[in-house]
mmCIF file of C-alpha atoms in Angstrom:
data_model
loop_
_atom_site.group_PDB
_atom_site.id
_atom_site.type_symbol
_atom_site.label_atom_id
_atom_site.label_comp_id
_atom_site.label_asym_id
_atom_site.label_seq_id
_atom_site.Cartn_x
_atom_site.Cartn_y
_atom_site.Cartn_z
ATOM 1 C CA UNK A 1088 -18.533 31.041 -44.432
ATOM 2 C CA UNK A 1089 -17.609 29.040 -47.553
ATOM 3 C CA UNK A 1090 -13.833 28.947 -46.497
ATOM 4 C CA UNK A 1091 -14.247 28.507 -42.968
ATOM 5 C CA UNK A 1092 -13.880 32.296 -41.667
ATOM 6 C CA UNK A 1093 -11.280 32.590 -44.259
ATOM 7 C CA UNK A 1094 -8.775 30.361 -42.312
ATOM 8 C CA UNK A 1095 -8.451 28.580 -44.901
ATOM 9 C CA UNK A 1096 -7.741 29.104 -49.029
ATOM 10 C CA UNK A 1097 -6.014 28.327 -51.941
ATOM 11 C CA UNK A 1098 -3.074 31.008 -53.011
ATOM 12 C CA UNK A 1099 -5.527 32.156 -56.263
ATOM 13 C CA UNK A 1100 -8.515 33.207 -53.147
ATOM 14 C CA UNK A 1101 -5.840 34.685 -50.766
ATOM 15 C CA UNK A 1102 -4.488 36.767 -53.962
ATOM 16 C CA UNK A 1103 -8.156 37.742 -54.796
ATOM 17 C CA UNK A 1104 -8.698 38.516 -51.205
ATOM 18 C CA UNK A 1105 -5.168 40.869 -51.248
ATOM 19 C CA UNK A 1106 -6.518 42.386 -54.399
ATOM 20 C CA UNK A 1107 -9.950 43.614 -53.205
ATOM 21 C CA UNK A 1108 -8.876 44.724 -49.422
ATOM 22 C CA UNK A 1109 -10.827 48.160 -50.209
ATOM 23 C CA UNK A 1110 -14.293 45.929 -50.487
ATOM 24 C CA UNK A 1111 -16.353 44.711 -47.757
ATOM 25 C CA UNK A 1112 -15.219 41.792 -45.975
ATOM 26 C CA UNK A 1113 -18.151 40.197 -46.684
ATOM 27 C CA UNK A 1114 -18.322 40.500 -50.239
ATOM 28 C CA UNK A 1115 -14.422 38.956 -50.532
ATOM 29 C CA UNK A 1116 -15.495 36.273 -48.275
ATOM 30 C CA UNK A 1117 -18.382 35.024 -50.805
ATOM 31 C CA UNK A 1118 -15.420 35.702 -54.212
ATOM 32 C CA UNK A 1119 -13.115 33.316 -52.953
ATOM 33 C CA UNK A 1120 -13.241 30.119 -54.942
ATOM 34 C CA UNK A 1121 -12.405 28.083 -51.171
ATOM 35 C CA UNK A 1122 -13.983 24.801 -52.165
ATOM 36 C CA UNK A 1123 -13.077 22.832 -48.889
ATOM 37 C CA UNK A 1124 -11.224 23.072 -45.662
ATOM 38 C CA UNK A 1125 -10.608 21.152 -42.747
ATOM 39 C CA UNK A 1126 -10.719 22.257 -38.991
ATOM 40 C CA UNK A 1127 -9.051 20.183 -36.370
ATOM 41 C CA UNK A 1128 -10.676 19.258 -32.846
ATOM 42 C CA UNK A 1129 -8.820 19.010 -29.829
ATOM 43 C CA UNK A 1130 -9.372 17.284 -26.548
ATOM 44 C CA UNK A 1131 -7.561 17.115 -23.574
ATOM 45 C CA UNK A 1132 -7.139 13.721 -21.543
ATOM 46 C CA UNK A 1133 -6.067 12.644 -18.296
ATOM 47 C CA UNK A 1134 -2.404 10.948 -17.695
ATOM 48 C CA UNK A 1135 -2.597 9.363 -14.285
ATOM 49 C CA UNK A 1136 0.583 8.347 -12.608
ATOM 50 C CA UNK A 1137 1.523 7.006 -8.952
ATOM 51 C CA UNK A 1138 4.119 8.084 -6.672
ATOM 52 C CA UNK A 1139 5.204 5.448 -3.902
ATOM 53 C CA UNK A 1140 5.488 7.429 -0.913
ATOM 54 C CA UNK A 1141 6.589 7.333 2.745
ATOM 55 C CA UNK A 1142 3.376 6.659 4.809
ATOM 56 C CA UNK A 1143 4.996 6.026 8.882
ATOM 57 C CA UNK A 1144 7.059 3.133 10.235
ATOM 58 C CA UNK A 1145 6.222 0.521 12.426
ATOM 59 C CA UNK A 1146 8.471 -0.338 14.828
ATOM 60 C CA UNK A 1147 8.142 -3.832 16.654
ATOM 61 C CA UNK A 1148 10.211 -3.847 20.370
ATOM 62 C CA UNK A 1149 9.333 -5.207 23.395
ATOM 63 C CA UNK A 1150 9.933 -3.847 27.328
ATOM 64 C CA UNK A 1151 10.423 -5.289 30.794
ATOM 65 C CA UNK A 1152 7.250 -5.769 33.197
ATOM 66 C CA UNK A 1153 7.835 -6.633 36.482
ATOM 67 C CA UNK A 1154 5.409 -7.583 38.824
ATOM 68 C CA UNK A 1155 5.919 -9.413 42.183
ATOM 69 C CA UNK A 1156 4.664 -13.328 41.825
ATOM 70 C CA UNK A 1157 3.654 -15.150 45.860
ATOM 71 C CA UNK A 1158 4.033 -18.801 45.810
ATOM 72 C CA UNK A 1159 2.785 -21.024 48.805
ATOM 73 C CA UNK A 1160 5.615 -23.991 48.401
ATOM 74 C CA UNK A 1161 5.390 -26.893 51.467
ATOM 75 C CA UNK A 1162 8.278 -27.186 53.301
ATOM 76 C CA UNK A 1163 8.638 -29.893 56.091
ATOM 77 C CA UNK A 1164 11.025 -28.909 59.328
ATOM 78 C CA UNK A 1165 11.371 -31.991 61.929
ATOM 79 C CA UNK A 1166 10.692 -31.316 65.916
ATOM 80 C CA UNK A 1167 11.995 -32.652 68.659
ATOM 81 C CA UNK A 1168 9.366 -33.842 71.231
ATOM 82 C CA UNK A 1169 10.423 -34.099 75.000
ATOM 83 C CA UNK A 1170 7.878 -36.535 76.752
ATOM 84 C CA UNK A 1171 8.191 -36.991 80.613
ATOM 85 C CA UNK A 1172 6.675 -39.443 82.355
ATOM 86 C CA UNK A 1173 7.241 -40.391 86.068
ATOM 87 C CA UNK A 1174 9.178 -43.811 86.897
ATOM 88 C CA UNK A 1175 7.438 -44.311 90.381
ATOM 89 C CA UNK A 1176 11.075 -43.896 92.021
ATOM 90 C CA UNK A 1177 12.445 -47.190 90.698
ATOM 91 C CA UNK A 1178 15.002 -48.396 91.584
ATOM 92 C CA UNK A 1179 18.649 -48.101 89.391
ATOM 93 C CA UNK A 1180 21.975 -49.387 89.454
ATOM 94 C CA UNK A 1181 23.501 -46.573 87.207
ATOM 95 C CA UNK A 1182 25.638 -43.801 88.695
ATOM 96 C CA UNK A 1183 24.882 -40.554 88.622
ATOM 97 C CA UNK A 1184 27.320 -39.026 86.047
ATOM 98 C CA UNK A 1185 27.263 -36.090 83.715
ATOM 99 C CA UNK A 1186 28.750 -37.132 80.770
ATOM 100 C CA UNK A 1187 25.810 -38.797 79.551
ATOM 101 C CA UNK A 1188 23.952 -36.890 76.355
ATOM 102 C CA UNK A 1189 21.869 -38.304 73.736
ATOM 103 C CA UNK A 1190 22.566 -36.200 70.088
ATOM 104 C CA UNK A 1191 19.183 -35.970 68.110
ATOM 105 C CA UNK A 1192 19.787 -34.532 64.718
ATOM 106 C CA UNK A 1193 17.058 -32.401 63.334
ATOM 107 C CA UNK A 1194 16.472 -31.620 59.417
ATOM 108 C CA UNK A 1195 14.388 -29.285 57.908
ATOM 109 C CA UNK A 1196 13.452 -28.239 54.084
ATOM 110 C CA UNK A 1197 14.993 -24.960 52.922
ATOM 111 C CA UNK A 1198 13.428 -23.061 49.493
ATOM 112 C CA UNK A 1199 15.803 -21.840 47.301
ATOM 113 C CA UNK A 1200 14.359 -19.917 44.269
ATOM 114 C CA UNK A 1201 16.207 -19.694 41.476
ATOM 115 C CA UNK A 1202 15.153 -17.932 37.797
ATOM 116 C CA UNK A 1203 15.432 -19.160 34.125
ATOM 117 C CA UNK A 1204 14.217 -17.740 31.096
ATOM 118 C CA UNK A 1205 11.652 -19.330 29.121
ATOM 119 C CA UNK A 1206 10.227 -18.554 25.448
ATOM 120 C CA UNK A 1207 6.615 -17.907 26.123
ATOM 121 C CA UNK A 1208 5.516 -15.991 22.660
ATOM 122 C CA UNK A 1209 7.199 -15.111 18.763
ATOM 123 C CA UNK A 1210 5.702 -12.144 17.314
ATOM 124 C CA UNK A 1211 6.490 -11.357 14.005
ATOM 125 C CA UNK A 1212 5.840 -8.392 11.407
ATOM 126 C CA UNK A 1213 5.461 -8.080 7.771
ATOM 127 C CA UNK A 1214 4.043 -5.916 5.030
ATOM 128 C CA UNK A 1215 1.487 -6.858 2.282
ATOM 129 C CA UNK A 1216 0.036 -4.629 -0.300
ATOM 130 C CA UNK A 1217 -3.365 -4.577 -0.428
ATOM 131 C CA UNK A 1218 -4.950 -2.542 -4.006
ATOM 132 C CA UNK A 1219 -7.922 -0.027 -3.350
ATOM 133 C CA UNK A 1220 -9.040 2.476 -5.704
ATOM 134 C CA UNK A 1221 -9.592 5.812 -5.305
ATOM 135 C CA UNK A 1222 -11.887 7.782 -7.595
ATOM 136 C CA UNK A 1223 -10.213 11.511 -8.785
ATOM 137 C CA UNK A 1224 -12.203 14.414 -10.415
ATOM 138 C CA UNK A 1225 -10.449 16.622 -13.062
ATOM 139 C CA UNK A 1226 -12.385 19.060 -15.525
ATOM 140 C CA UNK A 1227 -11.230 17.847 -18.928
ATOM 141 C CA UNK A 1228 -11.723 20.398 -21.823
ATOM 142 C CA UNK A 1229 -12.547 19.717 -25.482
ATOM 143 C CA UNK A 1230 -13.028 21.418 -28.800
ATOM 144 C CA UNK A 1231 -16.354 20.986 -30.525
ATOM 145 C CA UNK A 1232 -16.935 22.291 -34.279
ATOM 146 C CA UNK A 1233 -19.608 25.083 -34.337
ATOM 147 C CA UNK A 1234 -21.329 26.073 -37.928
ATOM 148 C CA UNK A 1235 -23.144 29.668 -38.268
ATOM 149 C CA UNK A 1236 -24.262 29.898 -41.540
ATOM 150 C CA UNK A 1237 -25.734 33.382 -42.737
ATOM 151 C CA UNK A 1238 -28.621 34.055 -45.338
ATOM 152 C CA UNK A 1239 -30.302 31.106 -47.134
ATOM 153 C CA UNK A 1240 -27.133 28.655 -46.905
ATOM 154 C CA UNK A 1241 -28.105 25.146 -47.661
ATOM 155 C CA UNK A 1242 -25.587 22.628 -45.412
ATOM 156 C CA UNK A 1243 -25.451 19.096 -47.058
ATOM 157 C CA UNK A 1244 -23.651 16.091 -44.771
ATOM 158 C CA UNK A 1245 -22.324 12.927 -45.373
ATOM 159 C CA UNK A 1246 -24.919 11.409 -43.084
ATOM 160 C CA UNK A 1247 -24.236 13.071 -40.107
ATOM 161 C CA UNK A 1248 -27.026 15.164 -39.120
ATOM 162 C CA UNK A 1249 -25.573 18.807 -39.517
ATOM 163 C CA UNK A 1250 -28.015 20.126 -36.279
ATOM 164 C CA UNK A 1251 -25.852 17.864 -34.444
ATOM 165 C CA UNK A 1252 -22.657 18.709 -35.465
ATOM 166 C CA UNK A 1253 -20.907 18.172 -32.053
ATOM 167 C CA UNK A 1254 -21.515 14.902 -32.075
#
């Protein structure tokens, strides 16, 4: 395990590993003279981006209603009253004639209804944004360093506790 699985070496180990193929793989992993070695850890982390999208469309029109509207309006008309009353057979001095007549004009209210457009209401539309969030799961992988050591290996760390390696 000295040089990491033998990922790692100088070019005098890997030549003294070449050299004694025929031996036990063991036995050329505990000859090499690896002294160190580094193994990188890897991660993986989440790039979130946002899309503007089409959601719908509001449209804003209007239509016609009609509905039939009664009004009660007060008209006056003027009538023409005929009162007799008997005379008691006066007498007269007038001749009877026929071209006599009396006009009475007569008047009366007429309704004539008549339509104009009035503004009764504005409606008006506009967009705002409005931020929300919205919580997303992803599994996210990562590397973690793993030591096996074999036989009576003694691990010494710079102050990390070696038991807790992935830390």
């Amino acid at each position: 395990m000295a040089d990491f699985f033998g990922l790692f070496g100088d070019d005098k180990s890997q030549n003294n590993d070449n050299a004694n193929t025929q031996m036990n793989d063991t036995a050329s992993n505990t000859q090499s003279s690896q002294n160190d070695g580094k193994l990188e850890l890897h991660k993986e982390e989440l790039d979130i981006t946002k899309n503007t999208v089409n959601a719908g469309e509001v449209v804003l029109s209007k239509e016609i209603v009609e509905e039939q509207k009664t009004v009660e309006v007060p008209v006056m008309h003027e009538e023409v009253v005929i009162t007799r009353r008997p005379v008691n057979d006066q007498s007269s001095t007038a001749a009877i004639s026929s071209d006599e007549s009396i006009h009475i004009p007569v008047s009366q209210e007429q309704v004539d209804a008549h339509k104009h457009t009035v503004t009764t209401e504005e409606i008006s539309a506009s967009k705002r944004q409005v931020s929300e969030t919205q919580q997303i799961e992803e599994t996210l992988r990562r590397e973690e360093a793993k030591v096996d050591t074999t036989g009576g290996v003694d691990i010494v760390s710079d102050g990390t506790d070696p038991s807790n390696i992935n830390s």
